[in-house]
Structures are given as structure tokens and as C-alpha cells.
Amino acid sequence: MEGVSATARWTAAARAVETRRADALFTDALAEALAGPEGFARWERYDNPGTTEFLAIRTRWLDEVIARSAPAQVVLVAAGLDTRSVRLHWPSGTVLYELDQAALMEWKEKRLAELEAVHRCDRRGIGTDLTGPWDGDLRAAGWDASAPTLWVAEGLLFYLTEGDARTLLERLASLSAPGSVLAGDLIAHQSMISEFTREGLARLRADGCPWLWGTDRPEEFLSSCGWTPEQVRLPGEDGASYGRWPWPPLPRDTLGFPMNYLFTATV
Ligand SMILES: C[S@@+](CC[C@H](N)C(=O)[O-])C[C@H]1O[C@@H](n2cnc3c(N)ncnc32)[C@H](O)[C@@H]1O
């Protein structure tokens, strides 16, 4: 696994670390095996104050969005080594589509089979490039354009150029039947210039998986892509702390601090 795909092992390692805690916000029993030594090496290499805490909060927050929305079809846009198909309880009949780069999906299928993973929904993995015309691959896998979809773009948008992220979100909006929801995360532009993240950013760049952009106006960005923002939260804010965020929530215009936005939006 190379380039940006390898970042999936980093976030799997972060889920494994959370899983080991007595007060874990979720249990991902496969994360340790999926991360492997490479994932843990990256977890150490990219760690910044708040990074591991944020990844745990993000996972839990999106788990709750999924539980609340409970749509019949869910698409993990850049699924990486996510194991929600195994670890969440899905209403019967749920179809979960996982999109990610072909090499990653191939590796993941093989590893999940070796680990004898038992999926609790109808899971369909699709290898595709999210900067290309990927929706044909999704349709071919059985996705129903006439039914609402919950799209989950977790840990993806800042690895794309702003133009590619915009094209992707616009395409998701145009594909979405009424009642569809988009959930995910964005990084703040400030994080790209913060001293706190400088070393981590340089390491990501050196490893061929740089963060490419961020925005300090998440609501405006989502609206301009055809989405109506519903919830936008910084870690530590109401409903996005879980006792895991060690600092008070920072005002949005606190310059120089790394920040991540969690969001939901509707069409
Ligand atoms: C940090 S990982 C996040 C994975 C997963 N959502 C998680 O939270 O663990 C970023 C993922 O984006 C995927 N990705 C980045 N650019 C992509 C593209 N153009 N097409 C498909 N997948 C892409 C990578 O392969 C990788 O799995």
C-alpha cells in the first residue's frame, strides 16, 4: 500500500489504540491486525497533540450519525480499513458500499478474509478513483439512485485538491435523492499553517500523502458544493468531546491552532 492509501493504516492504528483503553469510545477488534507494524509506525510519526484524541472522537461521532440516520444504503467514500461493517449493528437489509483505491480494496478483502471477518450487513467493496467518474462503479455494484443515501467522507477531503474535493461533493449532491445526508470531516486552513502541525505536515509530504488544503469556512464550502450544512462541530464542542478532548473548545478564529471540523449536511 503506497501514497495516500497507506494513511488508512495510520487511522486503523489510532482505532486500535482507542480500543485498548478501558473507557474506549468504540471497539474495533480488527484494527490492530489491519494497521500492522506499518500503521503503528505512522501513528507515532504523525502524532501531534490532539491527533489521536480527534481520530477517536471522529470515529465515535460518525458512528452516532450512522446510528441516527439508519438509511438503507450507506456509502463509505474512501473507506480505508474501516470495519464498521463488522463492528456496528445494522438494521436488516442495509447495504454498505465501500469505495477506495483499487489496490487498497484488494489488500483489504484479502486481509479481512484471512481474519475471518463477519460482516453484519450486505457489504460491497469497490475499487475506484474518487477523482474520476467513479459513480458508474457504484451503480454497477447495485447502488439505488432513487433511495436516500448516507455518504460518509471520513479522513478524505484534505488529501484531495480543493478542486477535486469540490467536484466530489458536487457529484455526491447531484447523485443524492431527497433525504440523503453527507457526513465527514474537514481540516481548517489554519491547521495547514500552524506551528503545531508543521512537523507532521512535513512528514506526510515526505511520505507522499500530503494534506493539500483546508478551509476556515466549512459551512460556506459545503453550501457552495450543493449541501445544506446541518451540524458543524469542532472537537471539544457540545456532542463532540466524549470526555476525550482534553482542552476547552477553541473559538474558531484562534489563529495558529490545528483544528478539524466534523460535519453533517443535507441536500
Ligand atoms: C486517512 S485514510 C481514511 C480512511 C478511513 N475513512 C478512515 O477513517 O480510517 C484516507 C483514505 O482516502 C483514500 N483516498 C485518497 N484519495 C483517493 C482517491 N482519489 N480515490 C479513492 N480513495 C482515495 C485512501 O486510499 C485512504 O484509504
PDB file of C-alpha atoms and ligand atoms in Angstrom:
ATOM      1  CA  MET A   1       0.000   0.000   0.000  1.00  0.00           C
ATOM      2  CA  GLU A   2       1.563   3.278  -1.075  1.00  0.00           C
ATOM      3  CA  GLY A   3       0.995   7.019  -1.019  1.00  0.00           C
ATOM      4  CA  VAL A   4      -2.283   8.220   0.427  1.00  0.00           C
ATOM      5  CA  SER A   5      -3.665   4.662   0.769  1.00  0.00           C
ATOM      6  CA  ALA A   6      -1.101   3.948   3.469  1.00  0.00           C
ATOM      7  CA  THR A   7      -2.711   6.632   5.654  1.00  0.00           C
ATOM      8  CA  ALA A   8      -5.538   4.112   6.145  1.00  0.00           C
ATOM      9  CA  ARG A   9      -3.115   2.040   8.227  1.00  0.00           C
ATOM     10  CA  TRP A  10      -2.381   5.086  10.392  1.00  0.00           C
ATOM     11  CA  THR A  11      -6.048   5.674  11.217  1.00  0.00           C
ATOM     12  CA  ALA A  12      -6.531   1.933  11.799  1.00  0.00           C
ATOM     13  CA  ALA A  13      -3.664   2.116  14.321  1.00  0.00           C
ATOM     14  CA  ALA A  14      -5.362   5.062  16.046  1.00  0.00           C
ATOM     15  CA  ARG A  15      -8.567   2.972  16.347  1.00  0.00           C
ATOM     16  CA  ALA A  16      -6.532   0.095  17.780  1.00  0.00           C
ATOM     17  CA  VAL A  17      -5.040   2.450  20.380  1.00  0.00           C
ATOM     18  CA  GLU A  18      -8.502   3.681  21.352  1.00  0.00           C
ATOM     19  CA  THR A  19      -9.795   0.103  21.525  1.00  0.00           C
ATOM     20  CA  ARG A  20      -7.155  -0.764  24.163  1.00  0.00           C
ATOM     21  CA  ARG A  21      -8.472   1.897  26.569  1.00  0.00           C
ATOM     22  CA  ALA A  22     -10.722   0.881  29.457  1.00  0.00           C
ATOM     23  CA  ASP A  23     -13.027   3.798  28.534  1.00  0.00           C
ATOM     24  CA  ALA A  24     -12.848   3.208  24.776  1.00  0.00           C
ATOM     25  CA  LEU A  25     -15.362   5.166  22.677  1.00  0.00           C
ATOM     26  CA  PHE A  26     -15.747   2.126  20.396  1.00  0.00           C
ATOM     27  CA  THR A  27     -14.256  -1.326  19.945  1.00  0.00           C
ATOM     28  CA  ASP A  28     -12.536  -2.136  16.677  1.00  0.00           C
ATOM     29  CA  ALA A  29     -11.279  -5.671  17.204  1.00  0.00           C
ATOM     30  CA  LEU A  30      -9.698  -5.884  13.743  1.00  0.00           C
ATOM     31  CA  ALA A  31      -7.907  -2.533  13.794  1.00  0.00           C
ATOM     32  CA  GLU A  32      -4.677  -3.859  15.308  1.00  0.00           C
ATOM     33  CA  ALA A  33      -4.266  -6.564  12.661  1.00  0.00           C
ATOM     34  CA  LEU A  34      -5.236  -4.232   9.819  1.00  0.00           C
ATOM     35  CA  ALA A  35      -2.860  -1.484  10.951  1.00  0.00           C
ATOM     36  CA  GLY A  36       0.098  -3.829  11.380  1.00  0.00           C
ATOM     37  CA  PRO A  37       3.558  -2.530  12.350  1.00  0.00           C
ATOM     38  CA  GLU A  38       3.478  -0.023   9.486  1.00  0.00           C
ATOM     39  CA  GLY A  39       0.288   1.543  10.784  1.00  0.00           C
ATOM     40  CA  PHE A  40       1.703   1.939  14.290  1.00  0.00           C
ATOM     41  CA  ALA A  41       4.942   3.407  12.918  1.00  0.00           C
ATOM     42  CA  ARG A  42       2.872   6.004  11.060  1.00  0.00           C
ATOM     43  CA  TRP A  43       0.724   6.656  14.113  1.00  0.00           C
ATOM     44  CA  GLU A  44       3.893   7.581  16.036  1.00  0.00           C
ATOM     45  CA  ARG A  45       5.354   9.514  13.129  1.00  0.00           C
ATOM     46  CA  TYR A  46       2.335  11.761  12.541  1.00  0.00           C
ATOM     47  CA  ASP A  47       1.255  12.233  16.137  1.00  0.00           C
ATOM     48  CA  ASN A  48       0.538  15.793  17.232  1.00  0.00           C
ATOM     49  CA  PRO A  49      -1.207  16.940  20.405  1.00  0.00           C
ATOM     50  CA  GLY A  50      -4.877  16.179  19.849  1.00  0.00           C
ATOM     51  CA  THR A  51      -4.492  13.950  16.785  1.00  0.00           C
ATOM     52  CA  THR A  52      -5.229  10.596  18.403  1.00  0.00           C
ATOM     53  CA  GLU A  53      -7.962  12.155  20.531  1.00  0.00           C
ATOM     54  CA  PHE A  54      -9.541  13.696  17.447  1.00  0.00           C
ATOM     55  CA  LEU A  55      -9.455  10.424  15.491  1.00  0.00           C
ATOM     56  CA  ALA A  56     -11.270   8.648  18.339  1.00  0.00           C
ATOM     57  CA  ILE A  57     -13.860  11.423  18.568  1.00  0.00           C
ATOM     58  CA  ARG A  58     -14.338  11.422  14.788  1.00  0.00           C
ATOM     59  CA  THR A  59     -14.961   7.680  14.692  1.00  0.00           C
ATOM     60  CA  ARG A  60     -17.482   7.820  17.534  1.00  0.00           C
ATOM     61  CA  TRP A  61     -19.222  10.926  16.221  1.00  0.00           C
ATOM     62  CA  LEU A  62     -19.699   9.337  12.789  1.00  0.00           C
ATOM     63  CA  ASP A  63     -20.830   6.053  14.397  1.00  0.00           C
ATOM     64  CA  GLU A  64     -23.577   8.078  16.075  1.00  0.00           C
ATOM     65  CA  VAL A  65     -24.528   9.859  12.844  1.00  0.00           C
ATOM     66  CA  ILE A  66     -24.867   6.457  11.172  1.00  0.00           C
ATOM     67  CA  ALA A  67     -26.980   5.079  14.052  1.00  0.00           C
ATOM     68  CA  ARG A  68     -29.226   8.171  13.971  1.00  0.00           C
ATOM     69  CA  SER A  69     -29.698   8.269  10.207  1.00  0.00           C
ATOM     70  CA  ALA A  70     -30.083   4.500   9.759  1.00  0.00           C
ATOM     71  CA  PRO A  71     -30.612   4.691   5.998  1.00  0.00           C
ATOM     72  CA  ALA A  72     -30.973   1.539   3.912  1.00  0.00           C
ATOM     73  CA  GLN A  73     -27.856   2.412   1.916  1.00  0.00           C
ATOM     74  CA  VAL A  74     -24.606   3.842   3.190  1.00  0.00           C
ATOM     75  CA  VAL A  75     -21.551   4.700   1.132  1.00  0.00           C
ATOM     76  CA  LEU A  76     -18.175   4.991   2.816  1.00  0.00           C
ATOM     77  CA  VAL A  77     -16.418   7.395   0.472  1.00  0.00           C
ATOM     78  CA  ALA A  78     -12.753   6.405   0.971  1.00  0.00           C
ATOM     79  CA  ALA A  79     -13.445   3.555   3.382  1.00  0.00           C
ATOM     80  CA  GLY A  80      -9.796   2.763   4.013  1.00  0.00           C
ATOM     81  CA  LEU A  81      -9.522  -0.006   6.615  1.00  0.00           C
ATOM     82  CA  ASP A  82     -12.804   0.933   8.258  1.00  0.00           C
ATOM     83  CA  THR A  83     -14.563  -2.056   9.873  1.00  0.00           C
ATOM     84  CA  ARG A  84     -17.988  -0.606  10.566  1.00  0.00           C
ATOM     85  CA  SER A  85     -19.481  -3.478   8.537  1.00  0.00           C
ATOM     86  CA  VAL A  86     -18.246  -5.766  11.319  1.00  0.00           C
ATOM     87  CA  ARG A  87     -18.461  -3.682  14.461  1.00  0.00           C
ATOM     88  CA  LEU A  88     -21.806  -1.816  14.118  1.00  0.00           C
ATOM     89  CA  HIS A  89     -25.310  -3.255  14.431  1.00  0.00           C
ATOM     90  CA  TRP A  90     -27.069  -2.547  11.139  1.00  0.00           C
ATOM     91  CA  PRO A  91     -30.815  -2.644  10.521  1.00  0.00           C
ATOM     92  CA  SER A  92     -31.610  -5.702   8.441  1.00  0.00           C
ATOM     93  CA  GLY A  93     -31.413  -5.018   4.728  1.00  0.00           C
ATOM     94  CA  THR A  94     -28.718  -2.325   4.992  1.00  0.00           C
ATOM     95  CA  VAL A  95     -26.335  -2.243   2.048  1.00  0.00           C
ATOM     96  CA  LEU A  96     -22.931  -0.735   2.819  1.00  0.00           C
ATOM     97  CA  TYR A  97     -20.790   0.307  -0.139  1.00  0.00           C
ATOM     98  CA  GLU A  98     -17.098   0.874   0.487  1.00  0.00           C
ATOM     99  CA  LEU A  99     -15.215   2.953  -2.078  1.00  0.00           C
ATOM    100  CA  ASP A 100     -11.445   3.330  -2.083  1.00  0.00           C
ATOM    101  CA  GLN A 101      -8.465   2.896  -4.360  1.00  0.00           C
ATOM    102  CA  ALA A 102      -8.338  -0.481  -6.087  1.00  0.00           C
ATOM    103  CA  ALA A 103      -5.019  -1.596  -4.554  1.00  0.00           C
ATOM    104  CA  LEU A 104      -6.247  -0.818  -1.041  1.00  0.00           C
ATOM    105  CA  MET A 105      -9.570  -2.595  -1.553  1.00  0.00           C
ATOM    106  CA  GLU A 106      -7.822  -5.655  -2.939  1.00  0.00           C
ATOM    107  CA  TRP A 107      -5.479  -5.783   0.060  1.00  0.00           C
ATOM    108  CA  LYS A 108      -8.366  -5.225   2.467  1.00  0.00           C
ATOM    109  CA  GLU A 109     -10.546  -8.007   1.014  1.00  0.00           C
ATOM    110  CA  LYS A 110      -7.687 -10.467   1.314  1.00  0.00           C
ATOM    111  CA  ARG A 111      -6.817  -9.439   4.869  1.00  0.00           C
ATOM    112  CA  LEU A 112     -10.468  -9.463   6.037  1.00  0.00           C
ATOM    113  CA  ALA A 113     -10.856 -12.979   4.638  1.00  0.00           C
ATOM    114  CA  GLU A 114      -7.688 -14.104   6.474  1.00  0.00           C
ATOM    115  CA  LEU A 115      -9.043 -12.571   9.673  1.00  0.00           C
ATOM    116  CA  GLU A 116     -12.381 -14.344   9.099  1.00  0.00           C
ATOM    117  CA  ALA A 117     -14.289 -11.080   9.443  1.00  0.00           C
ATOM    118  CA  VAL A 118     -18.042 -11.490   9.817  1.00  0.00           C
ATOM    119  CA  HIS A 119     -19.980  -8.603   8.268  1.00  0.00           C
ATOM    120  CA  ARG A 120     -23.309  -7.608   9.823  1.00  0.00           C
ATOM    121  CA  CYS A 121     -24.727  -6.035   6.676  1.00  0.00           C
ATOM    122  CA  ASP A 122     -24.576  -6.535   2.942  1.00  0.00           C
ATOM    123  CA  ARG A 123     -21.081  -5.094   2.384  1.00  0.00           C
ATOM    124  CA  ARG A 124     -19.853  -4.347  -1.129  1.00  0.00           C
ATOM    125  CA  GLY A 125     -16.265  -3.211  -1.677  1.00  0.00           C
ATOM    126  CA  ILE A 126     -15.492  -1.186  -4.804  1.00  0.00           C
ATOM    127  CA  GLY A 127     -12.002  -0.254  -6.015  1.00  0.00           C
ATOM    128  CA  THR A 128     -12.197   3.127  -7.753  1.00  0.00           C
ATOM    129  CA  ASP A 129     -10.609   6.558  -8.075  1.00  0.00           C
ATOM    130  CA  LEU A 130     -12.701   9.236  -6.382  1.00  0.00           C
ATOM    131  CA  THR A 131     -11.187  11.928  -8.594  1.00  0.00           C
ATOM    132  CA  GLY A 132     -12.538  10.148 -11.690  1.00  0.00           C
ATOM    133  CA  PRO A 133     -16.020   9.118 -12.880  1.00  0.00           C
ATOM    134  CA  TRP A 134     -16.470   6.659 -10.003  1.00  0.00           C
ATOM    135  CA  ASP A 135     -20.272   6.720  -9.852  1.00  0.00           C
ATOM    136  CA  GLY A 136     -20.529   4.161 -12.690  1.00  0.00           C
ATOM    137  CA  ASP A 137     -18.699   1.671 -10.453  1.00  0.00           C
ATOM    138  CA  LEU A 138     -21.105   2.403  -7.598  1.00  0.00           C
ATOM    139  CA  ARG A 139     -24.165   1.902  -9.812  1.00  0.00           C
ATOM    140  CA  ALA A 140     -22.692  -1.325 -11.187  1.00  0.00           C
ATOM    141  CA  ALA A 141     -22.471  -2.610  -7.607  1.00  0.00           C
ATOM    142  CA  GLY A 142     -26.236  -2.109  -7.199  1.00  0.00           C
ATOM    143  CA  TRP A 143     -26.481   1.334  -5.583  1.00  0.00           C
ATOM    144  CA  ASP A 144     -30.026   2.720  -5.924  1.00  0.00           C
ATOM    145  CA  ALA A 145     -30.098   6.342  -7.117  1.00  0.00           C
ATOM    146  CA  SER A 146     -33.774   6.701  -6.216  1.00  0.00           C
ATOM    147  CA  ALA A 147     -33.300   5.961  -2.491  1.00  0.00           C
ATOM    148  CA  PRO A 148     -31.695   8.233   0.121  1.00  0.00           C
ATOM    149  CA  THR A 149     -28.022   7.602   0.818  1.00  0.00           C
ATOM    150  CA  LEU A 150     -25.838   8.362   3.798  1.00  0.00           C
ATOM    151  CA  TRP A 151     -22.436   9.325   2.398  1.00  0.00           C
ATOM    152  CA  VAL A 152     -19.546   9.213   4.872  1.00  0.00           C
ATOM    153  CA  ALA A 153     -16.380  11.006   3.768  1.00  0.00           C
ATOM    154  CA  GLU A 154     -14.093  10.393   6.736  1.00  0.00           C
ATOM    155  CA  GLY A 155     -10.458  11.438   6.600  1.00  0.00           C
ATOM    156  CA  LEU A 156     -10.542  12.108   2.886  1.00  0.00           C
ATOM    157  CA  LEU A 157     -11.251  15.649   1.735  1.00  0.00           C
ATOM    158  CA  PHE A 158      -7.916  17.223   2.725  1.00  0.00           C
ATOM    159  CA  TYR A 159      -5.969  14.594   0.761  1.00  0.00           C
ATOM    160  CA  LEU A 160      -7.648  15.878  -2.416  1.00  0.00           C
ATOM    161  CA  THR A 161      -7.017  19.205  -4.073  1.00  0.00           C
ATOM    162  CA  GLU A 162      -9.678  21.785  -3.295  1.00  0.00           C
ATOM    163  CA  GLY A 163     -10.924  21.413  -6.879  1.00  0.00           C
ATOM    164  CA  ASP A 164     -11.206  17.616  -6.613  1.00  0.00           C
ATOM    165  CA  ALA A 165     -12.902  17.860  -3.197  1.00  0.00           C
ATOM    166  CA  ARG A 166     -15.404  20.323  -4.636  1.00  0.00           C
ATOM    167  CA  THR A 167     -16.089  18.171  -7.709  1.00  0.00           C
ATOM    168  CA  LEU A 168     -16.579  15.143  -5.457  1.00  0.00           C
ATOM    169  CA  LEU A 169     -19.026  16.882  -3.099  1.00  0.00           C
ATOM    170  CA  GLU A 170     -20.930  18.402  -6.035  1.00  0.00           C
ATOM    171  CA  ARG A 171     -21.218  14.945  -7.594  1.00  0.00           C
ATOM    172  CA  LEU A 172     -22.451  13.478  -4.298  1.00  0.00           C
ATOM    173  CA  ALA A 173     -25.091  16.218  -4.096  1.00  0.00           C
ATOM    174  CA  SER A 174     -26.246  15.658  -7.671  1.00  0.00           C
ATOM    175  CA  LEU A 175     -26.484  11.894  -7.081  1.00  0.00           C
ATOM    176  CA  SER A 176     -28.438  12.275  -3.844  1.00  0.00           C
ATOM    177  CA  ALA A 177     -32.160  11.509  -3.616  1.00  0.00           C
ATOM    178  CA  PRO A 178     -34.135  13.695  -1.142  1.00  0.00           C
ATOM    179  CA  GLY A 179     -33.394  12.658   2.438  1.00  0.00           C
ATOM    180  CA  SER A 180     -29.724  11.914   1.719  1.00  0.00           C
ATOM    181  CA  VAL A 181     -27.086  13.003   4.217  1.00  0.00           C
ATOM    182  CA  LEU A 182     -23.387  13.736   3.892  1.00  0.00           C
ATOM    183  CA  ALA A 183     -21.165  13.347   6.967  1.00  0.00           C
ATOM    184  CA  GLY A 184     -17.434  13.769   7.255  1.00  0.00           C
ATOM    185  CA  ASP A 185     -14.597  15.992   8.315  1.00  0.00           C
ATOM    186  CA  LEU A 186     -12.574  18.890   7.018  1.00  0.00           C
ATOM    187  CA  ILE A 187      -9.424  20.461   8.327  1.00  0.00           C
ATOM    188  CA  ALA A 188      -9.156  24.148   8.967  1.00  0.00           C
ATOM    189  CA  HIS A 189      -6.902  26.190   6.714  1.00  0.00           C
ATOM    190  CA  GLN A 190      -5.233  27.356   9.913  1.00  0.00           C
ATOM    191  CA  SER A 191      -4.058  23.797  10.522  1.00  0.00           C
ATOM    192  CA  MET A 192      -2.069  23.946   7.321  1.00  0.00           C
ATOM    193  CA  ILE A 193      -0.051  26.886   8.586  1.00  0.00           C
ATOM    194  CA  SER A 194       0.093  26.072  12.285  1.00  0.00           C
ATOM    195  CA  GLU A 195       3.396  25.560  14.046  1.00  0.00           C
ATOM    196  CA  PHE A 196       1.802  22.676  15.929  1.00  0.00           C
ATOM    197  CA  THR A 197       1.286  20.700  12.759  1.00  0.00           C
ATOM    198  CA  ARG A 198       4.358  21.797  10.808  1.00  0.00           C
ATOM    199  CA  GLU A 199       6.439  18.695  11.526  1.00  0.00           C
ATOM    200  CA  GLY A 200       3.570  16.278  10.970  1.00  0.00           C
ATOM    201  CA  LEU A 201       2.668  18.009   7.706  1.00  0.00           C
ATOM    202  CA  ALA A 202       6.268  17.769   6.501  1.00  0.00           C
ATOM    203  CA  ARG A 203       6.318  14.044   7.296  1.00  0.00           C
ATOM    204  CA  LEU A 204       3.067  13.422   5.432  1.00  0.00           C
ATOM    205  CA  ARG A 205       4.509  15.282   2.440  1.00  0.00           C
ATOM    206  CA  ALA A 206       7.761  13.312   2.587  1.00  0.00           C
ATOM    207  CA  ASP A 207       5.750  10.065   2.676  1.00  0.00           C
ATOM    208  CA  GLY A 208       3.816  11.009  -0.461  1.00  0.00           C
ATOM    209  CA  CYS A 209       0.498  11.670   1.270  1.00  0.00           C
ATOM    210  CA  PRO A 210       0.364  15.423   1.908  1.00  0.00           C
ATOM    211  CA  TRP A 211      -2.650  17.271   3.218  1.00  0.00           C
ATOM    212  CA  LEU A 212      -3.485  19.532   0.307  1.00  0.00           C
ATOM    213  CA  TRP A 213      -5.927  22.088   1.630  1.00  0.00           C
ATOM    214  CA  GLY A 214      -8.213  23.197   4.409  1.00  0.00           C
ATOM    215  CA  THR A 215     -10.943  25.765   4.910  1.00  0.00           C
ATOM    216  CA  ASP A 216     -11.805  28.165   7.702  1.00  0.00           C
ATOM    217  CA  ARG A 217     -15.344  28.498   6.288  1.00  0.00           C
ATOM    218  CA  PRO A 218     -16.714  24.940   6.333  1.00  0.00           C
ATOM    219  CA  GLU A 219     -20.372  25.995   6.097  1.00  0.00           C
ATOM    220  CA  GLU A 220     -19.692  28.184   3.075  1.00  0.00           C
ATOM    221  CA  PHE A 221     -17.687  25.452   1.396  1.00  0.00           C
ATOM    222  CA  LEU A 222     -20.428  22.848   1.889  1.00  0.00           C
ATOM    223  CA  SER A 223     -23.128  25.255   0.676  1.00  0.00           C
ATOM    224  CA  SER A 224     -21.136  26.126  -2.415  1.00  0.00           C
ATOM    225  CA  CYS A 225     -20.973  22.398  -3.261  1.00  0.00           C
ATOM    226  CA  GLY A 226     -24.763  21.988  -3.100  1.00  0.00           C
ATOM    227  CA  TRP A 227     -25.101  20.845   0.529  1.00  0.00           C
ATOM    228  CA  THR A 228     -27.028  22.463   3.375  1.00  0.00           C
ATOM    229  CA  PRO A 229     -24.868  22.284   6.494  1.00  0.00           C
ATOM    230  CA  GLU A 230     -26.695  20.756   9.447  1.00  0.00           C
ATOM    231  CA  GLN A 231     -24.143  20.245  12.211  1.00  0.00           C
ATOM    232  CA  VAL A 232     -20.610  21.609  12.168  1.00  0.00           C
ATOM    233  CA  ARG A 233     -18.573  20.832  15.266  1.00  0.00           C
ATOM    234  CA  LEU A 234     -15.031  21.289  16.470  1.00  0.00           C
ATOM    235  CA  PRO A 235     -13.747  18.560  18.781  1.00  0.00           C
ATOM    236  CA  GLY A 236     -14.463  19.550  22.345  1.00  0.00           C
ATOM    237  CA  GLU A 237     -17.717  21.298  21.433  1.00  0.00           C
ATOM    238  CA  ASP A 238     -21.104  20.032  22.604  1.00  0.00           C
ATOM    239  CA  GLY A 239     -21.636  16.444  21.500  1.00  0.00           C
ATOM    240  CA  ALA A 240     -18.103  16.137  20.109  1.00  0.00           C
ATOM    241  CA  SER A 241     -15.982  15.652  23.203  1.00  0.00           C
ATOM    242  CA  TYR A 242     -16.988  12.369  24.917  1.00  0.00           C
ATOM    243  CA  GLY A 243     -14.570  13.272  27.717  1.00  0.00           C
ATOM    244  CA  ARG A 244     -11.755  12.559  25.293  1.00  0.00           C
ATOM    245  CA  TRP A 245     -10.874  16.137  24.276  1.00  0.00           C
ATOM    246  CA  PRO A 246      -8.538  17.498  26.952  1.00  0.00           C
ATOM    247  CA  TRP A 247      -8.921  21.200  26.134  1.00  0.00           C
ATOM    248  CA  PRO A 248     -11.814  23.624  26.140  1.00  0.00           C
ATOM    249  CA  PRO A 249     -13.180  24.122  22.619  1.00  0.00           C
ATOM    250  CA  LEU A 250     -11.223  26.858  20.887  1.00  0.00           C
ATOM    251  CA  PRO A 251     -13.005  29.772  19.281  1.00  0.00           C
ATOM    252  CA  ARG A 252     -12.953  29.222  15.540  1.00  0.00           C
ATOM    253  CA  ASP A 253     -10.770  32.209  14.848  1.00  0.00           C
ATOM    254  CA  THR A 254      -7.993  31.156  17.233  1.00  0.00           C
ATOM    255  CA  LEU A 255      -5.093  31.612  14.897  1.00  0.00           C
ATOM    256  CA  GLY A 256      -2.272  29.137  14.755  1.00  0.00           C
ATOM    257  CA  PHE A 257      -4.083  26.152  16.281  1.00  0.00           C
ATOM    258  CA  PRO A 258      -4.781  22.965  14.373  1.00  0.00           C
ATOM    259  CA  MET A 259      -8.493  22.399  14.020  1.00  0.00           C
ATOM    260  CA  ASN A 260     -10.755  19.837  12.424  1.00  0.00           C
ATOM    261  CA  TYR A 261     -14.409  20.217  11.632  1.00  0.00           C
ATOM    262  CA  LEU A 262     -16.903  17.375  11.868  1.00  0.00           C
ATOM    263  CA  PHE A 263     -19.984  17.979   9.781  1.00  0.00           C
ATOM    264  CA  THR A 264     -23.296  16.689   8.561  1.00  0.00           C
ATOM    265  CA  ALA A 265     -25.177  18.236   5.647  1.00  0.00           C
ATOM    266  CA  THR A 266     -28.339  17.519   3.711  1.00  0.00           C
ATOM    267  CA  VAL A 267     -29.391  18.049   0.092  1.00  0.00           C
TER     268      VAL A 267
HETATM  269  C1  LIG B   1      -6.727   8.707   6.162  1.00  0.00           C
HETATM  270  S1  LIG B   1      -7.419   7.430   5.166  1.00  0.00           S
HETATM  271  C2  LIG B   1      -9.065   7.394   5.842  1.00  0.00           C
HETATM  272  C3  LIG B   1      -9.698   6.052   5.651  1.00  0.00           C
HETATM  273  C4  LIG B   1     -10.934   5.774   6.512  1.00  0.00           C
HETATM  274  N1  LIG B   1     -12.057   6.585   6.099  1.00  0.00           N
HETATM  275  C5  LIG B   1     -10.604   6.006   7.958  1.00  0.00           C
HETATM  276  O1  LIG B   1     -11.110   6.975   8.560  1.00  0.00           O
HETATM  277  O2  LIG B   1      -9.850   5.209   8.521  1.00  0.00           O
HETATM  278  C6  LIG B   1      -7.639   8.234   3.585  1.00  0.00           C
HETATM  279  C7  LIG B   1      -8.203   7.295   2.536  1.00  0.00           C
HETATM  280  O3  LIG B   1      -8.532   8.027   1.365  1.00  0.00           O
HETATM  281  C8  LIG B   1      -8.310   7.198   0.248  1.00  0.00           C
HETATM  282  N2  LIG B   1      -8.194   8.031  -0.941  1.00  0.00           N
HETATM  283  C9  LIG B   1      -7.480   9.167  -1.087  1.00  0.00           C
HETATM  284  N3  LIG B   1      -7.586   9.636  -2.336  1.00  0.00           N
HETATM  285  C10 LIG B   1      -8.401   8.779  -3.008  1.00  0.00           C
HETATM  286  C11 LIG B   1      -8.882   8.713  -4.337  1.00  0.00           C
HETATM  287  N4  LIG B   1      -8.558   9.632  -5.245  1.00  0.00           N
HETATM  288  N5  LIG B   1      -9.691   7.684  -4.672  1.00  0.00           N
HETATM  289  C12 LIG B   1     -10.034   6.726  -3.761  1.00  0.00           C
HETATM  290  N6  LIG B   1      -9.609   6.741  -2.487  1.00  0.00           N
HETATM  291  C13 LIG B   1      -8.790   7.748  -2.110  1.00  0.00           C
HETATM  292  C14 LIG B   1      -7.016   6.490   0.613  1.00  0.00           C
HETATM  293  O4  LIG B   1      -6.773   5.347  -0.188  1.00  0.00           O
HETATM  294  C15 LIG B   1      -7.226   6.195   2.081  1.00  0.00           C
HETATM  295  O5  LIG B   1      -7.806   4.939   2.313  1.00  0.00           O
END
